[in-house]
Amino acid sequence: MREAIVLDLGDLVRQGEEIKARARDEAARIVSEAMVERARLLSDAREVGHSEGYGRGLQEGRIEGVAAGK
């Protein structure tokens, strides 16, 4: 009997709820950080796309303008 372990199911339930709460908090933090990173990536991509598109359009416009002028 000295080696017997007494288990209180209430403690196990409480521990399980604490583990689930920490996991939910961690998941919410990860999702929040991912949303911030997504917004940053979209913003950067938009800026790069606009810059590249503007440069390409300007170059093509000049070529067409020179050809039309001749």
mmCIF file of N, CA and C in Angstrom:
data_model
loop_
_atom_site.group_PDB
_atom_site.id
_atom_site.type_symbol
_atom_site.label_atom_id
_atom_site.label_comp_id
_atom_site.label_asym_id
_atom_site.label_seq_id
_atom_site.Cartn_x
_atom_site.Cartn_y
_atom_site.Cartn_z
ATOM 1 N N MET A 1 0.794 -1.185 0.000
ATOM 2 C CA MET A 1 0.000 0.000 0.000
ATOM 3 C C MET A 1 0.848 1.266 0.000
ATOM 4 N N ARG A 2 2.079 1.166 0.419
ATOM 5 C CA ARG A 2 2.928 2.358 0.463
ATOM 6 C C ARG A 2 3.178 2.920 -0.933
ATOM 7 N N GLU A 3 3.102 2.071 -1.927
ATOM 8 C CA GLU A 3 3.360 2.504 -3.292
ATOM 9 C C GLU A 3 2.088 2.934 -4.019
ATOM 10 N N ALA A 4 0.977 2.912 -3.342
ATOM 11 C CA ALA A 4 -0.295 3.285 -3.958
ATOM 12 C C ALA A 4 -0.302 4.787 -4.244
ATOM 13 N N ILE A 5 -0.913 5.144 -5.359
ATOM 14 C CA ILE A 5 -1.026 6.546 -5.756
ATOM 15 C C ILE A 5 -2.494 6.932 -5.683
ATOM 16 N N VAL A 6 -2.764 8.002 -4.998
ATOM 17 C CA VAL A 6 -4.137 8.469 -4.879
ATOM 18 C C VAL A 6 -4.361 9.513 -5.965
ATOM 19 N N LEU A 7 -5.392 9.298 -6.769
ATOM 20 C CA LEU A 7 -5.708 10.230 -7.835
ATOM 21 C C LEU A 7 -7.009 10.945 -7.505
ATOM 22 N N ASP A 8 -6.982 12.235 -7.603
ATOM 23 C CA ASP A 8 -8.197 13.034 -7.426
ATOM 24 C C ASP A 8 -8.633 13.457 -8.812
ATOM 25 N N LEU A 9 -9.760 12.919 -9.281
ATOM 26 C CA LEU A 9 -10.216 13.209 -10.631
ATOM 27 C C LEU A 9 -10.506 14.696 -10.821
ATOM 28 N N GLY A 10 -10.865 15.376 -9.764
ATOM 29 C CA GLY A 10 -11.077 16.819 -9.844
ATOM 30 C C GLY A 10 -9.796 17.530 -10.230
ATOM 31 N N ASP A 11 -8.675 17.094 -9.677
ATOM 32 C CA ASP A 11 -7.379 17.682 -10.033
ATOM 33 C C ASP A 11 -7.055 17.424 -11.495
ATOM 34 N N LEU A 12 -7.344 16.219 -11.968
ATOM 35 C CA LEU A 12 -7.058 15.891 -13.358
ATOM 36 C C LEU A 12 -7.896 16.743 -14.304
ATOM 37 N N VAL A 13 -9.157 16.934 -13.960
ATOM 38 C CA VAL A 13 -10.026 17.773 -14.788
ATOM 39 C C VAL A 13 -9.501 19.207 -14.796
ATOM 40 N N ARG A 14 -9.152 19.720 -13.621
ATOM 41 C CA ARG A 14 -8.630 21.085 -13.520
ATOM 42 C C ARG A 14 -7.345 21.239 -14.337
ATOM 43 N N GLN A 15 -6.455 20.275 -14.229
ATOM 44 C CA GLN A 15 -5.209 20.326 -14.988
ATOM 45 C C GLN A 15 -5.486 20.283 -16.486
ATOM 46 N N GLY A 16 -6.415 19.451 -16.879
ATOM 47 C CA GLY A 16 -6.775 19.369 -18.298
ATOM 48 C C GLY A 16 -7.340 20.680 -18.809
ATOM 49 N N GLU A 17 -8.194 21.332 -18.015
ATOM 50 C CA GLU A 17 -8.759 22.624 -18.406
ATOM 51 C C GLU A 17 -7.668 23.694 -18.504
ATOM 52 N N GLU A 18 -6.710 23.668 -17.597
ATOM 53 C CA GLU A 18 -5.600 24.622 -17.655
ATOM 54 C C GLU A 18 -4.759 24.413 -18.913
ATOM 55 N N ILE A 19 -4.510 23.171 -19.249
ATOM 56 C CA ILE A 19 -3.733 22.854 -20.455
ATOM 57 C C ILE A 19 -4.478 23.342 -21.693
ATOM 58 N N LYS A 20 -5.789 23.085 -21.750
ATOM 59 C CA LYS A 20 -6.579 23.534 -22.899
ATOM 60 C C LYS A 20 -6.611 25.064 -22.982
ATOM 61 N N ALA A 21 -6.727 25.732 -21.846
ATOM 62 C CA ALA A 21 -6.751 27.203 -21.838
ATOM 63 C C ALA A 21 -5.432 27.768 -22.343
ATOM 64 N N ARG A 22 -4.320 27.196 -21.903
ATOM 65 C CA ARG A 22 -3.002 27.665 -22.377
ATOM 66 C C ARG A 22 -2.857 27.418 -23.874
ATOM 67 N N ALA A 23 -3.351 26.268 -24.341
ATOM 68 C CA ALA A 23 -3.270 25.956 -25.773
ATOM 69 C C ALA A 23 -4.114 26.934 -26.580
ATOM 70 N N ARG A 24 -5.315 27.263 -26.086
ATOM 71 C CA ARG A 24 -6.161 28.245 -26.781
ATOM 72 C C ARG A 24 -5.495 29.619 -26.827
ATOM 73 N N ASP A 25 -4.907 30.022 -25.714
ATOM 74 C CA ASP A 25 -4.216 31.316 -25.666
ATOM 75 C C ASP A 25 -3.055 31.350 -26.656
ATOM 76 N N GLU A 26 -2.289 30.278 -26.685
ATOM 77 C CA GLU A 26 -1.148 30.192 -27.603
ATOM 78 C C GLU A 26 -1.622 30.206 -29.055
ATOM 79 N N ALA A 27 -2.682 29.478 -29.338
ATOM 80 C CA ALA A 27 -3.227 29.450 -30.701
ATOM 81 C C ALA A 27 -3.707 30.841 -31.111
ATOM 82 N N ALA A 28 -4.374 31.545 -30.209
ATOM 83 C CA ALA A 28 -4.853 32.899 -30.513
ATOM 84 C C ALA A 28 -3.682 33.834 -30.783
ATOM 85 N N ARG A 29 -2.613 33.692 -30.009
ATOM 86 C CA ARG A 29 -1.416 34.525 -30.207
ATOM 87 C C ARG A 29 -0.791 34.241 -31.572
ATOM 88 N N ILE A 30 -0.694 32.974 -31.928
ATOM 89 C CA ILE A 30 -0.093 32.587 -33.206
ATOM 90 C C ILE A 30 -0.932 33.113 -34.362
ATOM 91 N N VAL A 31 -2.244 32.985 -34.267
ATOM 92 C CA VAL A 31 -3.132 33.473 -35.330
ATOM 93 C C VAL A 31 -3.006 34.987 -35.465
ATOM 94 N N SER A 32 -2.954 35.680 -34.340
ATOM 95 C CA SER A 32 -2.823 37.136 -34.361
ATOM 96 C C SER A 32 -1.517 37.556 -35.033
ATOM 97 N N GLU A 33 -0.421 36.915 -34.675
ATOM 98 C CA GLU A 33 0.873 37.225 -35.286
ATOM 99 C C GLU A 33 0.848 36.911 -36.786
ATOM 100 N N ALA A 34 0.200 35.820 -37.159
ATOM 101 C CA ALA A 34 0.127 35.445 -38.573
ATOM 102 C C ALA A 34 -0.674 36.466 -39.365
ATOM 103 N N MET A 35 -1.731 37.008 -38.773
ATOM 104 C CA MET A 35 -2.529 38.012 -39.463
ATOM 105 C C MET A 35 -1.732 39.298 -39.687
ATOM 106 N N VAL A 36 -0.934 39.676 -38.702
ATOM 107 C CA VAL A 36 -0.079 40.860 -38.842
ATOM 108 C C VAL A 36 0.946 40.628 -39.954
ATOM 109 N N GLU A 37 1.550 39.453 -39.966
ATOM 110 C CA GLU A 37 2.547 39.122 -40.998
ATOM 111 C C GLU A 37 1.890 39.085 -42.375
ATOM 112 N N ARG A 38 0.694 38.547 -42.478
ATOM 113 C CA ARG A 38 -0.032 38.501 -43.750
ATOM 114 C C ARG A 38 -0.272 39.912 -44.273
ATOM 115 N N ALA A 39 -0.715 40.793 -43.396
ATOM 116 C CA ALA A 39 -0.969 42.179 -43.809
ATOM 117 C C ALA A 39 0.320 42.839 -44.299
ATOM 118 N N ARG A 40 1.423 42.564 -43.606
ATOM 119 C CA ARG A 40 2.708 43.145 -44.011
ATOM 120 C C ARG A 40 3.128 42.624 -45.381
ATOM 121 N N LEU A 41 2.989 41.321 -45.585
ATOM 122 C CA LEU A 41 3.376 40.727 -46.866
ATOM 123 C C LEU A 41 2.518 41.260 -48.007
ATOM 124 N N LEU A 42 1.216 41.385 -47.764
ATOM 125 C CA LEU A 42 0.325 41.911 -48.805
ATOM 126 C C LEU A 42 0.678 43.353 -49.145
ATOM 127 N N SER A 43 0.977 44.130 -48.130
ATOM 128 C CA SER A 43 1.337 45.530 -48.352
ATOM 129 C C SER A 43 2.621 45.627 -49.164
ATOM 130 N N ASP A 44 3.614 44.831 -48.779
ATOM 131 C CA ASP A 44 4.880 44.830 -49.515
ATOM 132 C C ASP A 44 4.671 44.383 -50.953
ATOM 133 N N ALA A 45 3.881 43.350 -51.154
ATOM 134 C CA ALA A 45 3.639 42.827 -52.501
ATOM 135 C C ALA A 45 2.916 43.867 -53.350
ATOM 136 N N ARG A 46 1.980 44.564 -52.750
ATOM 137 C CA ARG A 46 1.229 45.596 -53.469
ATOM 138 C C ARG A 46 2.180 46.707 -53.930
ATOM 139 N N GLU A 47 3.058 47.127 -53.038
ATOM 140 C CA GLU A 47 4.014 48.194 -53.378
ATOM 141 C C GLU A 47 4.968 47.751 -54.486
ATOM 142 N N VAL A 48 5.483 46.544 -54.373
ATOM 143 C CA VAL A 48 6.411 46.028 -55.385
ATOM 144 C C VAL A 48 5.686 45.882 -56.722
ATOM 145 N N GLY A 49 4.490 45.320 -56.697
ATOM 146 C CA GLY A 49 3.723 45.146 -57.933
ATOM 147 C C GLY A 49 3.412 46.477 -58.599
ATOM 148 N N HIS A 50 3.043 47.459 -57.822
ATOM 149 C CA HIS A 50 2.738 48.779 -58.381
ATOM 150 C C HIS A 50 3.994 49.389 -58.998
ATOM 151 N N SER A 51 5.085 49.315 -58.287
ATOM 152 C CA SER A 51 6.340 49.891 -58.768
ATOM 153 C C SER A 51 6.791 49.219 -60.064
ATOM 154 N N GLU A 52 6.742 47.894 -60.085
ATOM 155 C CA GLU A 52 7.164 47.172 -61.288
ATOM 156 C C GLU A 52 6.209 47.449 -62.452
ATOM 157 N N GLY A 53 4.926 47.458 -62.180
ATOM 158 C CA GLY A 53 3.939 47.726 -63.231
ATOM 159 C C GLY A 53 4.078 49.135 -63.780
ATOM 160 N N TYR A 54 4.300 50.091 -62.908
ATOM 161 C CA TYR A 54 4.466 51.474 -63.342
ATOM 162 C C TYR A 54 5.712 51.605 -64.223
ATOM 163 N N GLY A 55 6.808 51.014 -63.783
ATOM 164 C CA GLY A 55 8.047 51.079 -64.557
ATOM 165 C C GLY A 55 7.918 50.425 -65.923
ATOM 166 N N ARG A 56 7.275 49.259 -65.944
ATOM 167 C CA ARG A 56 7.081 48.555 -67.205
ATOM 168 C C ARG A 56 6.153 49.356 -68.137
ATOM 169 N N GLY A 57 5.080 49.902 -67.586
ATOM 170 C CA GLY A 57 4.153 50.697 -68.389
ATOM 171 C C GLY A 57 4.807 51.948 -68.948
ATOM 172 N N LEU A 58 5.632 52.588 -68.136
ATOM 173 C CA LEU A 58 6.343 53.782 -68.588
ATOM 174 C C LEU A 58 7.287 53.444 -69.739
ATOM 175 N N GLN A 59 8.019 52.351 -69.592
ATOM 176 C CA GLN A 59 8.955 51.927 -70.631
ATOM 177 C C GLN A 59 8.214 51.571 -71.928
ATOM 178 N N GLU A 60 7.149 50.791 -71.808
ATOM 179 C CA GLU A 60 6.385 50.414 -73.003
ATOM 180 C C GLU A 60 5.745 51.638 -73.655
ATOM 181 N N GLY A 61 5.271 52.562 -72.829
ATOM 182 C CA GLY A 61 4.674 53.785 -73.358
ATOM 183 C C GLY A 61 5.673 54.623 -74.126
ATOM 184 N N ARG A 62 6.872 54.707 -73.631
ATOM 185 C CA ARG A 62 7.919 55.470 -74.330
ATOM 186 C C ARG A 62 8.250 54.825 -75.673
ATOM 187 N N ILE A 63 8.381 53.506 -75.662
ATOM 188 C CA ILE A 63 8.698 52.787 -76.903
ATOM 189 C C ILE A 63 7.578 53.024 -77.935
ATOM 190 N N GLU A 64 6.326 52.882 -77.494
ATOM 191 C CA GLU A 64 5.204 53.103 -78.414
ATOM 192 C C GLU A 64 5.145 54.563 -78.869
ATOM 193 N N GLY A 65 5.443 55.480 -77.955
ATOM 194 C CA GLY A 65 5.414 56.904 -78.314
ATOM 195 C C GLY A 65 6.484 57.258 -79.342
ATOM 196 N N VAL A 66 7.663 56.697 -79.157
ATOM 197 C CA VAL A 66 8.741 56.942 -80.108
ATOM 198 C C VAL A 66 8.369 56.364 -81.472
ATOM 199 N N ALA A 67 7.827 55.135 -81.457
ATOM 200 C CA ALA A 67 7.425 54.494 -82.721
ATOM 201 C C ALA A 67 6.329 55.295 -83.392
ATOM 202 N N ALA A 68 5.363 55.785 -82.638
ATOM 203 C CA ALA A 68 4.262 56.558 -83.224
ATOM 204 C C ALA A 68 4.762 57.906 -83.736
ATOM 205 N N GLY A 69 5.739 58.481 -83.067
ATOM 206 C CA GLY A 69 6.292 59.769 -83.472
ATOM 207 C C GLY A 69 7.095 59.702 -84.749
ATOM 208 N N LYS A 70 7.636 58.543 -85.040
ATOM 209 C CA LYS A 70 8.445 58.406 -86.253
ATOM 210 C C LYS A 70 7.518 58.256 -87.419
#
